[in-house]
Amino acid sequence: MKPEIIVTGKIFSRTQEKLDQAFTCHKMYEAAEHAAFLKELAPRVRALATFGPAGADAALMDALPKLELISNFGVGVDAIDLAAAKQRRIIVTNTPDVLNECVADTALALVLNTLRMFPQSERFLRAGDWGARGAYPLTTSLGGKVLGVLGLGRIGEAIARRALACGMQIRYHNRSKKDVAWPYDPDPVALAKNSDVLLMATPGGAETSKLVNARVLDALGPEGYVVNIARGSVIDEPVLLRYLKEKRIAGAGLDVFDDEPKINPEWFTVENAVLFPHVGSATVETRTAMGDLQVENLRLHFAGKPVRTRVV
Ligand code: NAP
């Protein structure tokens, strides 16, 4: 008999196949009535497989009194109520490290595209404006600029390594200073003041909510750029929109937003922003590795062994 698990949201198809091989999967996102679905499964289900935004709240945990493990697909666990899980002695796992390089590639692409305006210049060519309206206007070099990394963790360090190869200098702010050669700033305002490009790579959640606000953007100034690969919640989005329109900062590169995927339509008209639809880790290779780690944590738990990547 395969153990029974609940899958909260639609998951990468290759991972779903591997989950189906090892477990009997009950898809919550296909259930017409969640309460009845959970009530029927409550006596038998000991684990959940969840995917980034689907998360797991306290009410879901309460509906499943036999729950022992929440295995997340993704490193960010801001959509899971960790305090509630801890209180109920439910283990939470995530998928760190296997996505660092891919997410860092996306972050570097955002830095490059934001400063050099490659997407805008391509639109200029496709519109037939090249020649007709002269050459595309000059943009900004990366070389010699200071990249301020807000959240120099696993992904932040992979981004810093790439930025060094482009001739950028690195500074950072975390809550605690790290054993690295790069200069440390004591708070986000100081980091913004000392940086040309402020890049966010912290976790989301209450602790980092609106960490980048009007004060931080004022410190960055009209020549400064913002790049967000973390979570939409880390920046005060209405303020960012206003600052971009009023040219109080030079530009922004964003992979993450408030209310994804139903983002504020005002974004569609902001020319000095490069916008990606949350594609940080979105390659076949990386999503496969993330799924394999998610499945491995589930398998280990049902084999009575410690999980590999425990958060709480
Ligand atoms: P990590 O290794 O835990 O790094 C997070 C860093 O943020 C740490 O250095 C931490 O240092 C710092 N930090 C945490 N809270 C902070 C605060 N309040 N103020 C300043 N710094 C703070 O995590 P990771 O694996 O690099 O992942 C980082 C995040 O990237 C994820 O949680 C997720 O939100 C995001 N992400 C996005 C995508 C995407 O597709 N766009 C993909 C993967 C991950 P201290 O603890 O010393 O403060």
CSV table of C-alpha atoms and ligand atoms in Angstrom, one decimal:
chain,number,residue,atom,x,y,z
A,1,MET,CA,0.0,0.0,0.0
A,2,LYS,CA,1.4,3.4,-1.0
A,3,PRO,CA,1.2,6.1,1.6
A,4,GLU,CA,-1.5,8.7,0.9
A,5,ILE,CA,-0.6,12.4,0.6
A,6,ILE,CA,-2.4,15.6,-0.3
A,7,VAL,CA,-1.0,17.8,-3.2
A,8,THR,CA,-2.3,21.3,-2.5
A,9,GLY,CA,-1.6,23.0,-5.9
A,10,LYS,CA,-0.8,22.0,-9.4
A,11,ILE,CA,2.8,20.9,-9.5
A,12,PHE,CA,5.4,20.5,-12.3
A,13,SER,CA,4.2,17.5,-14.3
A,14,ARG,CA,7.5,15.5,-14.0
A,15,THR,CA,7.4,15.9,-10.2
A,16,GLN,CA,3.7,14.9,-10.1
A,17,GLU,CA,4.7,11.7,-12.0
A,18,LYS,CA,7.3,10.9,-9.4
A,19,LEU,CA,4.9,11.6,-6.6
A,20,ASP,CA,2.4,9.3,-8.2
A,21,GLN,CA,4.9,6.5,-8.4
A,22,ALA,CA,5.7,6.7,-4.7
A,23,PHE,CA,2.4,7.8,-3.2
A,24,THR,CA,-1.4,7.9,-3.6
A,25,CYS,CA,-1.9,11.6,-4.4
A,26,HIS,CA,-5.1,13.4,-3.5
A,27,LYS,CA,-5.2,16.7,-5.5
A,28,MET,CA,-6.8,19.4,-3.3
A,29,TYR,CA,-6.9,21.8,-6.2
A,30,GLU,CA,-9.2,19.5,-8.1
A,31,ALA,CA,-11.6,19.0,-5.2
A,32,ALA,CA,-15.0,20.7,-5.6
A,33,GLU,CA,-15.5,21.1,-1.8
A,34,HIS,CA,-12.3,21.5,0.3
A,35,ALA,CA,-14.0,20.8,3.7
A,36,ALA,CA,-15.5,17.5,2.6
A,37,PHE,CA,-12.2,16.5,0.8
A,38,LEU,CA,-10.2,17.1,3.9
A,39,LYS,CA,-12.7,15.5,6.3
A,40,GLU,CA,-12.6,12.3,4.2
A,41,LEU,CA,-8.8,12.2,4.2
A,42,ALA,CA,-8.0,13.4,7.7
A,43,PRO,CA,-7.8,9.9,9.3
A,44,ARG,CA,-5.2,8.7,6.7
A,45,VAL,CA,-3.1,11.6,5.5
A,46,ARG,CA,0.3,12.2,7.2
A,47,ALA,CA,2.0,14.4,4.6
A,48,LEU,CA,1.3,17.3,2.2
A,49,ALA,CA,3.2,18.3,-1.0
A,50,THR,CA,2.8,22.0,-1.6
A,51,PHE,CA,4.0,24.5,-4.1
A,52,GLY,CA,5.3,28.0,-3.3
A,53,PRO,CA,2.2,30.2,-3.4
A,54,ALA,CA,-0.3,27.4,-2.4
A,55,GLY,CA,1.5,27.1,1.0
A,56,ALA,CA,-0.3,25.7,4.1
A,57,ASP,CA,-2.1,27.7,6.8
A,58,ALA,CA,-3.1,26.8,10.3
A,59,ALA,CA,-6.7,25.9,9.3
A,60,LEU,CA,-5.4,23.4,6.8
A,61,MET,CA,-3.1,21.9,9.5
A,62,ASP,CA,-6.0,21.7,11.9
A,63,ALA,CA,-8.1,19.9,9.3
A,64,LEU,CA,-5.5,17.2,9.1
A,65,PRO,CA,-4.7,16.1,12.7
A,66,LYS,CA,-2.4,13.2,11.6
A,67,LEU,CA,-0.2,15.6,9.5
A,68,GLU,CA,3.5,15.1,10.2
A,69,LEU,CA,5.2,16.7,7.2
A,70,ILE,CA,4.7,19.6,4.8
A,71,SER,CA,7.1,19.1,1.8
A,72,ASN,CA,7.4,22.4,-0.1
A,73,PHE,CA,8.5,22.7,-3.8
A,74,GLY,CA,10.6,25.9,-3.6
A,75,VAL,CA,13.1,27.4,-1.1
A,76,GLY,CA,10.7,30.2,0.0
A,77,VAL,CA,8.3,29.1,2.7
A,78,ASP,CA,6.6,32.4,3.3
A,79,ALA,CA,3.2,30.9,2.3
A,80,ILE,CA,3.5,28.3,5.0
A,81,ASP,CA,2.5,29.2,8.6
A,82,LEU,CA,5.8,28.0,10.2
A,83,ALA,CA,4.8,29.0,13.7
A,84,ALA,CA,1.6,26.9,13.4
A,85,ALA,CA,3.6,24.0,12.0
A,86,LYS,CA,6.1,24.2,14.9
A,87,GLN,CA,3.4,24.4,17.5
A,88,ARG,CA,1.8,21.2,16.0
A,89,ARG,CA,5.2,19.5,15.7
A,90,ILE,CA,4.8,19.3,11.9
A,91,ILE,CA,8.1,19.1,10.0
A,92,VAL,CA,8.4,21.6,7.1
A,93,THR,CA,10.9,21.0,4.3
A,94,ASN,CA,12.0,23.2,1.3
A,95,THR,CA,14.3,22.8,-1.7
A,96,PRO,CA,17.3,25.0,-1.1
A,97,ASP,CA,20.6,25.2,-3.1
A,98,VAL,CA,19.5,23.2,-6.2
A,99,LEU,CA,18.0,26.4,-7.6
A,100,ASN,CA,20.7,28.9,-6.6
A,101,GLU,CA,22.5,29.1,-10.0
A,102,CYS,CA,19.3,29.4,-12.0
A,103,VAL,CA,17.8,32.1,-9.9
A,104,ALA,CA,21.1,34.0,-9.9
A,105,ASP,CA,21.1,33.8,-13.7
A,106,THR,CA,17.6,35.4,-13.7
A,107,ALA,CA,18.8,38.1,-11.3
A,108,LEU,CA,21.8,38.9,-13.5
A,109,ALA,CA,19.5,39.0,-16.5
A,110,LEU,CA,17.3,41.5,-14.7
A,111,VAL,CA,20.4,43.7,-13.7
A,112,LEU,CA,21.6,43.6,-17.3
A,113,ASN,CA,18.2,44.2,-18.9
A,114,THR,CA,17.4,47.0,-16.5
A,115,LEU,CA,20.6,49.0,-16.9
A,116,ARG,CA,21.1,48.3,-20.6
A,117,MET,CA,17.4,48.3,-21.5
A,118,PHE,CA,17.7,45.4,-24.0
A,119,PRO,CA,14.0,44.5,-24.0
A,120,GLN,CA,13.1,48.2,-24.7
A,121,SER,CA,15.7,48.3,-27.5
A,122,GLU,CA,14.4,45.2,-29.0
A,123,ARG,CA,10.9,46.6,-29.0
A,124,PHE,CA,12.3,49.7,-30.7
A,125,LEU,CA,13.8,47.5,-33.5
A,126,ARG,CA,10.6,45.5,-33.9
A,127,ALA,CA,8.5,48.7,-34.2
A,128,GLY,CA,10.6,49.7,-37.2
A,129,ASP,CA,12.0,52.7,-35.3
A,130,TRP,CA,15.7,51.9,-36.0
A,131,GLY,CA,16.9,54.3,-38.6
A,132,ALA,CA,13.5,56.0,-38.8
A,133,ARG,CA,14.0,57.5,-35.4
A,134,GLY,CA,17.8,57.3,-35.3
A,135,ALA,CA,19.8,55.0,-33.0
A,136,TYR,CA,18.5,53.6,-29.7
A,137,PRO,CA,19.4,56.0,-26.9
A,138,LEU,CA,22.5,55.3,-24.8
A,139,THR,CA,22.0,53.3,-21.6
A,140,THR,CA,24.1,52.5,-18.4
A,141,SER,CA,27.1,50.2,-18.0
A,142,LEU,CA,27.3,47.6,-15.3
A,143,GLY,CA,31.1,47.8,-15.0
A,144,GLY,CA,32.3,49.9,-12.0
A,145,LYS,CA,28.8,50.1,-10.5
A,146,VAL,CA,28.0,49.0,-7.0
A,147,LEU,CA,25.6,46.1,-6.5
A,148,GLY,CA,24.0,46.3,-3.0
A,149,VAL,CA,22.7,42.8,-2.1
A,150,LEU,CA,19.9,42.9,0.5
A,151,GLY,CA,19.9,39.3,1.7
A,152,LEU,CA,23.3,37.8,0.9
A,153,GLY,CA,22.4,34.2,1.4
A,154,ARG,CA,22.7,31.2,-0.9
A,155,ILE,CA,21.1,32.9,-3.9
A,156,GLY,CA,22.5,36.4,-3.0
A,157,GLU,CA,26.1,35.0,-3.1
A,158,ALA,CA,25.5,33.3,-6.4
A,159,ILE,CA,24.3,36.6,-7.8
A,160,ALA,CA,27.3,38.5,-6.4
A,161,ARG,CA,29.7,36.1,-8.1
A,162,ARG,CA,28.0,36.8,-11.4
A,163,ALA,CA,28.0,40.5,-10.9
A,164,LEU,CA,31.8,40.4,-10.2
A,165,ALA,CA,32.3,38.9,-13.6
A,166,CYS,CA,30.6,41.9,-15.1
A,167,GLY,CA,33.0,44.2,-13.3
A,168,MET,CA,30.6,45.3,-10.6
A,169,GLN,CA,31.5,45.9,-6.9
A,170,ILE,CA,29.5,44.2,-4.1
A,171,ARG,CA,28.2,45.4,-0.8
A,172,TYR,CA,25.5,43.8,1.3
A,173,HIS,CA,23.2,44.0,4.3
A,174,ASN,CA,21.8,41.0,6.3
A,175,ARG,CA,20.6,41.1,9.9
A,176,SER,CA,24.0,39.5,10.8
A,177,LYS,CA,27.4,40.2,9.3
A,178,LYS,CA,28.9,37.3,7.2
A,179,ASP,CA,32.4,36.1,6.9
A,180,VAL,CA,32.9,37.5,3.4
A,181,ALA,CA,35.3,40.1,2.0
A,182,TRP,CA,32.5,42.5,0.7
A,183,PRO,CA,31.7,45.6,2.7
A,184,TYR,CA,28.7,45.3,5.1
A,185,ASP,CA,26.1,48.1,5.6
A,186,PRO,CA,24.2,48.1,8.9
A,187,ASP,CA,20.7,48.7,7.4
A,188,PRO,CA,18.9,48.9,4.1
A,189,VAL,CA,19.0,52.7,3.9
A,190,ALA,CA,22.8,52.7,4.3
A,191,LEU,CA,23.1,49.9,1.7
A,192,ALA,CA,20.9,51.9,-0.8
A,193,LYS,CA,22.9,55.1,-0.2
A,194,ASN,CA,26.1,53.2,-1.0
A,195,SER,CA,24.8,51.3,-4.1
A,196,ASP,CA,24.0,52.0,-7.7
A,197,VAL,CA,21.8,48.9,-7.9
A,198,LEU,CA,19.9,47.6,-4.9
A,199,LEU,CA,19.0,43.9,-5.3
A,200,MET,CA,16.7,42.1,-3.0
A,201,ALA,CA,17.3,38.4,-2.3
A,202,THR,CA,15.8,38.0,1.2
A,203,PRO,CA,13.0,35.6,2.1
A,204,GLY,CA,9.4,37.0,2.0
A,205,GLY,CA,7.0,37.0,5.0
A,206,ALA,CA,6.2,39.4,7.8
A,207,GLU,CA,9.8,40.1,8.8
A,208,THR,CA,10.8,41.5,5.5
A,209,SER,CA,7.5,43.1,4.5
A,210,LYS,CA,8.2,46.5,2.8
A,211,LEU,CA,11.8,46.4,3.9
A,212,VAL,CA,12.4,48.5,0.8
A,213,ASN,CA,10.2,51.6,1.3
A,214,ALA,CA,10.2,55.3,0.4
A,215,ARG,CA,13.2,56.0,2.8
A,216,VAL,CA,15.3,53.3,1.1
A,217,LEU,CA,14.4,54.5,-2.4
A,218,ASP,CA,15.2,58.1,-1.4
A,219,ALA,CA,18.6,56.9,-0.3
A,220,LEU,CA,19.1,55.1,-3.6
A,221,GLY,CA,18.2,58.3,-5.5
A,222,PRO,CA,17.3,59.2,-9.1
A,223,GLU,CA,20.4,57.5,-10.6
A,224,GLY,CA,19.7,54.2,-8.7
A,225,TYR,CA,18.1,51.0,-9.8
A,226,VAL,CA,16.1,48.3,-7.9
A,227,VAL,CA,16.1,44.6,-8.7
A,228,ASN,CA,13.8,42.3,-6.9
A,229,ILE,CA,14.2,38.5,-7.1
A,230,ALA,CA,12.9,37.9,-3.5
A,231,ARG,CA,9.2,38.3,-3.1
A,232,GLY,CA,6.8,41.2,-4.0
A,233,SER,CA,6.1,41.8,-0.3
A,234,VAL,CA,9.8,42.9,0.3
A,235,ILE,CA,9.2,46.2,-1.5
A,236,ASP,CA,6.4,48.8,-1.1
A,237,GLU,CA,5.0,48.3,-4.5
A,238,PRO,CA,2.7,51.3,-4.8
A,239,VAL,CA,5.6,53.5,-3.7
A,240,LEU,CA,7.9,51.8,-6.2
A,241,LEU,CA,5.4,52.5,-9.0
A,242,ARG,CA,5.2,56.1,-8.1
A,243,TYR,CA,8.9,56.6,-7.8
A,244,LEU,CA,9.5,55.0,-11.2
A,245,LYS,CA,6.8,57.2,-12.9
A,246,GLU,CA,8.2,60.3,-11.2
A,247,LYS,CA,11.8,59.3,-12.1
A,248,ARG,CA,12.8,59.4,-8.5
A,249,ILE,CA,14.7,56.2,-9.2
A,250,ALA,CA,16.2,55.4,-12.6
A,251,GLY,CA,14.6,51.9,-13.2
A,252,ALA,CA,13.6,48.6,-11.8
A,253,GLY,CA,13.9,44.9,-12.7
A,254,LEU,CA,11.3,42.7,-11.1
A,255,ASP,CA,10.7,38.9,-11.1
A,256,VAL,CA,8.1,39.1,-8.2
A,257,PHE,CA,5.0,41.2,-7.5
A,258,ASP,CA,2.2,41.7,-5.1
A,259,ASP,CA,-0.9,39.5,-6.0
A,260,GLU,CA,0.9,37.3,-8.5
A,261,PRO,CA,-0.2,36.5,-11.2
A,262,LYS,CA,-2.9,39.2,-11.2
A,263,ILE,CA,-0.4,42.1,-11.1
A,264,ASN,CA,-1.4,45.7,-10.9
A,265,PRO,CA,-2.1,46.7,-14.6
A,266,GLU,CA,-0.3,50.0,-14.0
A,267,TRP,CA,2.9,48.0,-14.5
A,268,PHE,CA,2.1,47.5,-18.2
A,269,THR,CA,2.7,51.2,-18.9
A,270,VAL,CA,5.9,51.8,-16.9
A,271,GLU,CA,8.7,52.1,-19.5
A,272,ASN,CA,11.6,52.2,-17.1
A,273,ALA,CA,10.9,48.8,-15.6
A,274,VAL,CA,11.8,45.3,-16.9
A,275,LEU,CA,9.2,42.7,-15.7
A,276,PHE,CA,9.6,38.9,-15.6
A,277,PRO,CA,6.6,36.6,-14.7
A,278,HIS,CA,8.3,35.0,-11.7
A,279,VAL,CA,10.7,32.8,-13.8
A,280,GLY,CA,13.6,32.8,-11.3
A,281,SER,CA,14.0,29.0,-11.1
A,282,ALA,CA,11.9,28.2,-14.2
A,283,THR,CA,14.0,25.8,-16.2
A,284,VAL,CA,13.3,22.1,-16.8
A,285,GLU,CA,16.6,21.1,-15.1
A,286,THR,CA,16.1,23.2,-12.0
A,287,ARG,CA,12.4,22.4,-11.6
A,288,THR,CA,13.3,18.7,-11.9
A,289,ALA,CA,16.0,19.0,-9.2
A,290,MET,CA,13.6,20.9,-6.9
A,291,GLY,CA,10.9,18.2,-7.4
A,292,ASP,CA,13.3,15.4,-6.8
A,293,LEU,CA,14.3,17.0,-3.5
A,294,GLN,CA,10.7,17.5,-2.5
A,295,VAL,CA,9.9,13.8,-3.3
A,296,GLU,CA,13.1,12.7,-1.5
A,297,ASN,CA,12.0,14.5,1.7
A,298,LEU,CA,8.6,12.7,1.6
A,299,ARG,CA,10.2,9.3,0.9
A,300,LEU,CA,12.7,9.7,3.7
A,301,HIS,CA,10.0,10.6,6.2
A,302,PHE,CA,7.8,7.7,5.3
A,303,ALA,CA,10.9,5.4,5.6
A,304,GLY,CA,11.2,6.6,9.2
A,305,LYS,CA,14.4,8.5,8.3
A,306,PRO,CA,15.3,12.2,8.9
A,307,VAL,CA,14.4,14.5,6.0
A,308,ARG,CA,17.2,16.1,4.0
A,309,THR,CA,16.2,19.8,4.0
A,310,ARG,CA,14.2,20.7,7.1
A,311,VAL,CA,13.1,24.3,7.8
A,312,VAL,CA,11.3,23.7,11.1
B,1,NAP,P1,18.9,32.2,2.4
B,1,NAP,O1,20.2,31.4,2.0
B,1,NAP,O2,18.2,31.9,3.7
B,1,NAP,O3,19.3,33.8,2.3
B,1,NAP,C1,18.5,34.8,2.8
B,1,NAP,C2,19.3,35.9,3.2
B,1,NAP,O4,18.5,37.0,3.6
B,1,NAP,C3,20.2,35.6,4.4
B,1,NAP,O5,21.5,36.0,4.1
B,1,NAP,C4,19.6,36.4,5.6
B,1,NAP,O6,20.6,36.8,6.4
B,1,NAP,C5,18.9,37.5,4.8
B,1,NAP,N1,17.8,38.1,5.6
B,1,NAP,C6,16.8,37.4,6.1
B,1,NAP,N2,15.9,38.2,6.7
B,1,NAP,C7,16.4,39.5,6.6
B,1,NAP,C8,16.1,40.8,7.0
B,1,NAP,N3,14.9,41.0,7.7
B,1,NAP,N4,16.8,41.8,6.7
B,1,NAP,C9,18.0,41.7,6.0
B,1,NAP,N5,18.4,40.4,5.5
B,1,NAP,C10,17.6,39.4,5.8
B,1,NAP,O7,17.8,32.0,1.3
B,1,NAP,P2,18.0,31.7,-0.3
B,1,NAP,O8,18.0,30.3,-0.5
B,1,NAP,O9,19.1,32.5,-0.8
B,1,NAP,O10,16.6,32.3,-0.8
B,1,NAP,C11,16.3,33.6,-0.6
B,1,NAP,C12,14.9,33.9,-1.1
B,1,NAP,O11,14.9,34.1,-2.5
B,1,NAP,C13,13.8,32.9,-0.9
B,1,NAP,O12,13.3,32.9,0.5
B,1,NAP,C14,12.7,33.3,-1.8
B,1,NAP,O13,11.9,34.3,-1.2
B,1,NAP,C15,13.5,34.0,-2.9
B,1,NAP,N6,13.5,33.2,-4.2
B,1,NAP,C16,12.9,33.7,-5.3
B,1,NAP,C17,12.9,32.9,-6.4
B,1,NAP,C18,12.3,33.4,-7.7
B,1,NAP,O14,11.9,32.7,-8.6
B,1,NAP,N7,12.2,34.7,-7.9
B,1,NAP,C19,13.4,31.6,-6.5
B,1,NAP,C20,14.0,31.1,-5.3
B,1,NAP,C21,14.0,31.9,-4.2
B,1,NAP,P3,20.3,37.0,8.0
B,1,NAP,O15,19.6,35.8,8.5
B,1,NAP,O16,21.7,37.2,8.6
B,1,NAP,O17,19.5,38.3,8.0
